[in-house]
Amino acid sequence: MSLPPSPTRYQHFIGGTSTDGHSSDRIERASPGHGVVVSTYPAGTEADALAAIATARTAFDQGPWPRTTGAERQAILQRTAQLIRDQRDDLGLIECLESGKPIAQARDEMDWAAGIWDYAAALCRHLHGETTNTLGDGMLGLTLREPAGVCGLITPWNFPLLIVSQKLPFALAAGCTCVVKPSEFTSGTTLRLARLLKEAGMPDGVCNVVTGTGDPVGQALAESPDVDLVSFTGSTAVGRKVAAAAGRTLKKVALELGGKNPQIIFADADLDAVVDAVVHGVYFNMGECCNSGSRILVEESVADALVARVAEASATVPVGDPLDERVKIGAIINDAQQAKILDAIASARRDGAEVRLGGAPLASGAGRFVQTTILDRVTPDMAVARDEIFGPVLTVLRFRTEAEALEIANGTLYGLSASVWSRDLDRALRMTRALKAGTVWVNTFLDGAPELPFGGTKQSGLGRELGPQAVLEYTETKTATIRLGPYTPKWL
Ligand code: NDP
């Protein structure tokens, strides 16, 4: 794999065609691992966003898609899954170059995304309401599941195709039409996906993509009265803004936000497995992962031994050129993120944490890399124990009792995921019940399947993606109350 000879020039995708939109301004994307421009996109304007919304509105109100059968929707979604698989190498390369993630991981993510499209395709045939037949002889109740309407989908840069695949196929399965706003840093695969959908038979206007920055493009989606639902993945700070803007027109809102996810390790755990899961959990995708296992809580009696093993293993994980097949930790997305990571490490040092490994940038050509870093002897009051870092930085806290572990684990604003490591099943289940998180893993981490719902509690978000109910998030329920037999006047 090598760098492309020239940047790929992309356009918005609106109404089934590619267009430069209303402005000639363009965004240049340089590969985080090499500093070479690999893509250029239109810097979308509010007018571009409004044009895409109008197109999606017409496709919803007058077009065929909301009226197609489940079987027709299933066929198109399945064909899209297959096209993603067919093009996994090309798509993986785009993601590797734009996001800095390792090439081998990027290809795996394309397969994972295809699996989600397959799963959503299956749900197309299972969308139905209910009947209520217990209202007496004279009344029958029905509920109809109807598509929510035009959906605005706003996605971040860390898993571009994967995250749009946690939203778009479920919205389409429900019969909705969409405008997608990918991150300004990683729009390539989302634009390619829109073309694959067209190739798979999707009617024009159903899936539109507008590139550009959050303000104005994402903001327009959140504010527009013609958008019925907005689904956002990104930072908690921007999630609040999106929810506030969406509140002005009272549209439905789904939010997948940050996390400070604890892995709680009891002394009786299988420590060999723990070492692997800790290293994977914190360094996967350079730590730029909302589900990152960035906090480990270790029972005091095994903490020194475990930290030593994790440090030894961390030092062997290959960091470097994302195009290298052997690399497991690639480049950091942008300068702001690199600065945020290094600031968090500096703040931990000031607060008295012990840097057991790394803690500095890695000098490597024009790329942007950070050493695998372990901060030990972190206490719950330190900022680094509470705030999301989004980098290859592990914080280690120690506990003595189950109650103390629980208090530390639940003591942040976030509630996305957590894990419990113990051979004592009673304890693992007690902790699973008491942890405030949308996902709890037991004796594993970063495991899952499209069948399992994903989302956060507290300030990690609203709503659930994946799982059987993912498609229901994109529907409205209509109640039909039907009187049987002669109508009995009630007032006159
Ligand atoms: P943001 O939350 O800023 O961006 C997420 C998406 O929202 C992007 O498409 C962005 O556009 C868009 N956006 C930005 N402002 C608005 C707005 N006012 N209205 C609507 N949409 C908007 O995340 P960043 O990418 O800047 O990352 C910052 C931090 O967020 C990270 O350090 C990390 O902590 C966290 N994060 C969490 C993620 C998660 O999966 N939960 C994913 C990514 C980041 P654009 O960036 O193109 O301007």
Coordinates of C-alpha atoms in Angstrom, one line a residue, residues 84-400:
I84 CA -19.0 -2.7 0.8
R85 CA -17.4 -6.2 1.0
D86 CA -16.4 -6.1 -2.7
Q87 CA -14.7 -2.7 -2.2
R88 CA -13.2 -3.3 1.3
D89 CA -9.7 -2.7 0.2
D90 CA -10.4 0.6 -1.5
L91 CA -12.6 1.8 1.3
G92 CA -10.1 0.7 3.9
L93 CA -7.4 2.6 2.2
I94 CA -9.4 5.8 2.1
E95 CA -10.1 5.5 5.8
C96 CA -6.5 4.7 6.6
L97 CA -5.3 7.7 4.7
E98 CA -7.9 10.2 6.0
S99 CA -8.1 9.1 9.6
G100 CA -4.6 7.7 10.3
K101 CA -5.9 4.3 11.5
P102 CA -3.8 1.2 10.6
I103 CA -4.7 -0.3 7.2
A104 CA -5.3 -3.8 8.5
Q105 CA -7.8 -2.5 11.1
A106 CA -9.4 -0.2 8.5
R107 CA -10.2 -3.2 6.3
D108 CA -11.6 -5.2 9.2
E109 CA -13.9 -2.3 9.9
M110 CA -15.3 -2.4 6.4
D111 CA -16.2 -6.1 7.0
W112 CA -17.8 -5.2 10.3
A113 CA -19.8 -2.3 8.6
A114 CA -21.0 -4.7 5.9
G115 CA -22.2 -7.1 8.6
I116 CA -24.3 -4.2 10.1
W117 CA -25.9 -3.5 6.7
D118 CA -26.8 -7.2 6.4
Y119 CA -28.3 -7.1 9.9
A120 CA -30.3 -4.0 9.1
A121 CA -31.5 -5.6 5.9
A122 CA -32.9 -8.5 7.9
L123 CA -34.8 -6.1 10.1
C124 CA -36.6 -4.6 7.1
R125 CA -38.8 -7.8 7.1
H126 CA -39.7 -7.5 10.8
L127 CA -41.0 -4.0 11.1
H128 CA -44.6 -4.2 12.3
G129 CA -47.0 -2.7 14.8
E130 CA -49.3 -4.5 17.3
T131 CA -53.0 -5.2 17.8
T132 CA -54.8 -4.8 21.0
N133 CA -57.8 -7.1 21.2
T134 CA -58.7 -6.6 24.9
L135 CA -60.7 -3.5 24.6
G136 CA -64.2 -5.2 24.5
D137 CA -66.3 -6.3 21.6
G138 CA -66.8 -2.8 20.3
M139 CA -63.2 -1.7 19.9
L140 CA -60.0 -2.8 18.3
G141 CA -56.7 -1.1 18.6
L142 CA -53.9 -1.1 16.1
T143 CA -50.5 0.5 16.1
L144 CA -48.8 1.3 12.8
R145 CA -45.0 1.8 12.7
E146 CA -44.3 4.6 10.2
P147 CA -41.0 6.1 9.1
A148 CA -40.0 9.1 11.2
G149 CA -39.3 11.2 8.1
V150 CA -36.2 13.1 7.0
C151 CA -33.2 12.2 9.2
G152 CA -30.1 14.3 9.7
L153 CA -27.1 12.1 10.5
I154 CA -24.0 13.8 11.8
T155 CA -20.9 11.6 12.2
P156 CA -17.3 12.0 13.6
W157 CA -13.9 11.1 12.3
N158 CA -12.8 8.1 14.4
F159 CA -14.8 5.4 12.7
P160 CA -16.3 7.1 9.6
L161 CA -17.9 4.2 7.7
L162 CA -18.7 2.1 10.8
I163 CA -20.5 4.9 12.6
V164 CA -22.6 6.0 9.6
S165 CA -23.4 2.3 9.3
Q166 CA -24.8 2.3 12.8
K167 CA -27.3 4.9 11.7
L168 CA -28.0 5.0 7.9
P169 CA -29.1 1.4 7.2
F170 CA -31.6 1.4 10.1
A171 CA -33.0 4.8 9.0
L172 CA -33.4 3.4 5.5
A173 CA -34.9 0.1 6.8
A174 CA -37.6 2.2 8.5
G175 CA -38.4 4.0 5.2
C176 CA -36.8 7.3 6.1
T177 CA -34.8 9.6 3.8
C178 CA -31.5 11.1 5.0
V179 CA -28.9 13.9 4.8
V180 CA -25.6 12.8 6.1
K181 CA -22.9 15.2 7.4
P182 CA -19.6 13.3 7.8
S183 CA -16.7 14.8 9.6
E184 CA -14.8 17.4 7.6
F185 CA -11.6 15.3 8.2
T186 CA -12.9 11.9 6.9
S187 CA -15.7 12.3 4.4
G188 CA -14.4 10.0 1.7
T189 CA -16.0 6.7 2.5
T190 CA -19.4 8.2 3.3
L191 CA -19.5 9.8 -0.2
R192 CA -18.4 6.4 -1.6
L193 CA -21.2 4.7 0.4
A194 CA -23.8 7.0 -1.1
R195 CA -22.7 6.0 -4.6
L196 CA -22.8 2.3 -3.6
L197 CA -26.3 2.7 -2.4
K198 CA -27.3 4.2 -5.8
E199 CA -25.6 1.3 -7.5
A200 CA -27.5 -1.1 -5.3
G201 CA -30.8 0.5 -6.5
M202 CA -31.6 3.2 -4.0
P203 CA -33.9 5.8 -5.5
D204 CA -32.3 9.3 -6.0
G205 CA -32.8 11.7 -3.2
V206 CA -33.1 9.1 -0.4
C207 CA -29.5 9.3 0.8
N208 CA -27.7 12.7 0.4
V209 CA -24.3 13.6 1.7
V210 CA -23.1 17.2 2.3
T211 CA -19.5 17.8 3.3
G212 CA -18.2 20.7 5.3
T213 CA -17.8 21.8 8.9
G214 CA -20.2 21.3 11.8
D215 CA -21.3 24.9 11.6
P216 CA -22.9 25.6 9.1
V217 CA -23.8 22.2 7.7
G218 CA -24.5 20.1 10.9
Q219 CA -26.1 23.1 12.5
A220 CA -28.5 23.5 9.6
L221 CA -29.5 19.8 10.0
A222 CA -30.2 20.3 13.7
E223 CA -32.1 23.5 13.2
S224 CA -34.2 22.9 10.1
P225 CA -37.9 22.4 10.6
D226 CA -37.9 20.1 7.5
V227 CA -35.7 17.6 9.4
D228 CA -37.7 15.3 11.6
L229 CA -34.9 13.5 13.5
V230 CA -31.3 14.1 14.1
S231 CA -28.8 11.4 15.1
F232 CA -25.4 12.6 16.2
T233 CA -22.1 10.9 17.3
G234 CA -19.3 13.0 18.6
S235 CA -18.3 15.0 21.7
T236 CA -20.6 15.6 24.6
A237 CA -20.0 19.4 24.2
V238 CA -21.3 19.4 20.6
G239 CA -24.0 16.9 21.4
R240 CA -25.4 19.4 23.9
K241 CA -25.4 22.1 21.1
V242 CA -27.1 19.7 18.7
A243 CA -29.8 18.8 21.2
A244 CA -30.4 22.5 22.0
A245 CA -30.7 23.4 18.3
A246 CA -33.0 20.4 17.7
G247 CA -35.1 21.4 20.7
R248 CA -36.2 24.6 18.9
T249 CA -38.2 22.5 16.5
L250 CA -38.8 19.6 19.0
K251 CA -37.4 17.0 16.6
K252 CA -36.4 13.6 17.7
V253 CA -32.8 13.4 18.9
A254 CA -30.4 10.5 19.3
L255 CA -26.9 11.1 20.7
E256 CA -23.9 8.9 21.0
L257 CA -21.3 10.8 23.0
G258 CA -18.1 10.3 24.9
G259 CA -17.1 7.9 27.6
K260 CA -14.5 7.3 30.4
N261 CA -15.0 3.6 30.5
P262 CA -13.8 1.7 33.5
Q263 CA -12.4 -1.8 33.3
I264 CA -12.7 -3.2 36.9
I265 CA -10.2 -5.9 37.6
F266 CA -10.5 -8.0 40.7
A267 CA -7.6 -10.1 42.1
D268 CA -9.2 -13.4 41.1
A269 CA -9.4 -12.5 37.4
D270 CA -7.6 -14.3 34.6
L271 CA -4.7 -11.8 34.5
D272 CA -3.3 -13.1 31.2
A273 CA -6.7 -12.3 29.5
V274 CA -6.8 -8.9 31.4
V275 CA -3.4 -7.8 30.0
D276 CA -4.5 -8.4 26.4
A277 CA -7.9 -6.7 27.0
V278 CA -6.4 -3.7 28.7
V279 CA -3.8 -3.2 25.9
H280 CA -6.4 -3.7 23.2
G281 CA -9.0 -1.6 25.0
V282 CA -6.9 1.5 25.4
Y283 CA -4.8 1.5 22.2
F284 CA -7.4 0.4 19.7
N285 CA -7.8 3.1 17.1
M286 CA -5.0 5.1 18.8
G287 CA -7.4 5.4 21.8
E288 CA -9.7 7.6 19.6
C289 CA -12.7 5.6 20.5
C290 CA -15.7 6.5 22.5
N291 CA -15.6 2.9 24.0
S292 CA -11.9 3.2 24.9
G293 CA -11.0 1.3 28.1
S294 CA -9.1 4.4 29.2
R295 CA -9.5 3.8 32.9
I296 CA -8.5 0.6 34.7
L297 CA -9.6 0.1 38.3
V298 CA -7.3 -2.6 39.8
E299 CA -7.7 -4.4 43.2
E300 CA -4.7 -3.2 45.3
S301 CA -3.3 -6.7 45.9
V302 CA -2.5 -7.3 42.2
A303 CA -2.1 -3.8 41.0
D304 CA 1.7 -3.5 41.0
A305 CA 2.1 -6.9 39.2
L306 CA -0.6 -6.1 36.7
V307 CA 0.7 -2.6 35.8
A308 CA 4.2 -4.0 35.3
R309 CA 2.8 -6.6 32.8
V310 CA 0.6 -4.1 31.0
A311 CA 3.6 -1.7 30.7
E312 CA 5.7 -4.5 29.3
A313 CA 3.1 -5.5 26.8
S314 CA 2.3 -1.8 25.8
A315 CA 5.9 -1.2 25.0
T316 CA 5.8 -3.9 22.3
V317 CA 2.7 -2.7 20.4
P318 CA 3.9 -1.4 17.0
V319 CA 3.2 2.4 16.5
G320 CA 3.8 4.1 13.2
D321 CA 3.0 4.4 9.5
P322 CA -0.7 3.5 9.1
L323 CA 0.1 2.0 5.7
D324 CA 2.3 -0.6 7.3
E325 CA 0.4 -3.9 7.6
R326 CA 2.1 -4.7 10.9
V327 CA 1.3 -1.5 12.7
K328 CA -1.4 -1.5 15.4
I329 CA -1.4 2.1 16.5
G330 CA -1.4 4.7 13.7
A331 CA -1.4 8.5 13.6
I332 CA -3.4 11.0 15.6
I333 CA -6.2 12.7 13.7
N334 CA -5.2 16.4 13.9
D335 CA -3.1 18.9 15.7
A336 CA -5.9 19.9 18.1
Q337 CA -6.4 16.3 19.2
Q338 CA -2.6 15.8 19.6
A339 CA -2.5 18.9 21.8
K340 CA -5.4 17.7 23.8
I341 CA -3.7 14.4 24.5
L342 CA -0.4 16.0 25.5
D343 CA -2.2 18.5 27.7
A344 CA -4.0 15.7 29.5
I345 CA -0.7 14.0 30.2
A346 CA 0.8 17.3 31.5
S347 CA -2.1 17.9 33.8
A348 CA -1.8 14.3 35.2
R349 CA 1.9 14.9 35.9
R350 CA 1.0 18.2 37.7
D351 CA -1.6 16.4 39.7
G352 CA 0.9 13.8 40.9
A353 CA 0.2 10.8 38.6
E354 CA 3.2 8.6 37.9
V355 CA 4.1 8.2 34.2
R356 CA 5.0 4.5 33.9
L357 CA 5.4 4.5 30.2
G358 CA 5.6 7.0 27.3
G359 CA 4.1 10.4 27.8
A360 CA 5.5 12.2 24.8
P361 CA 5.0 12.6 21.0
L362 CA 6.9 10.1 18.8
A363 CA 9.2 11.8 16.3
S364 CA 8.4 10.2 12.9
G365 CA 8.7 12.1 9.7
A366 CA 5.7 14.3 8.9
G367 CA 3.3 12.1 10.8
R368 CA 1.6 12.8 14.1
F369 CA 2.1 10.1 16.7
V370 CA 2.0 9.7 20.5
Q371 CA 3.8 7.1 22.5
T372 CA 1.8 4.4 24.3
T373 CA 1.3 6.0 27.7
I374 CA 0.5 4.6 31.2
L375 CA -0.4 7.0 34.0
D376 CA -0.3 5.1 37.3
R377 CA -1.4 6.2 40.9
V378 CA -4.2 8.3 39.4
T379 CA -6.8 9.3 42.0
P380 CA -10.5 9.9 41.3
D381 CA -10.3 13.6 41.9
M382 CA -7.7 14.2 39.1
A383 CA -9.1 15.6 35.8
V384 CA -7.3 12.7 33.9
A385 CA -9.5 10.2 35.8
R386 CA -12.7 11.9 34.8
D387 CA -12.3 13.5 31.4
E388 CA -12.2 11.8 28.0
I389 CA -8.7 12.0 26.5
F390 CA -9.2 10.2 23.2
G391 CA -5.6 9.1 22.8
P392 CA -3.3 6.1 23.6
V393 CA -3.3 7.0 27.3
L394 CA -4.2 4.5 30.1
T395 CA -5.0 5.8 33.6
V396 CA -4.6 3.3 36.5
L397 CA -6.6 3.7 39.7
R398 CA -6.5 1.2 42.6
F399 CA -9.3 0.0 44.9
R400 CA -9.7 -2.2 48.0

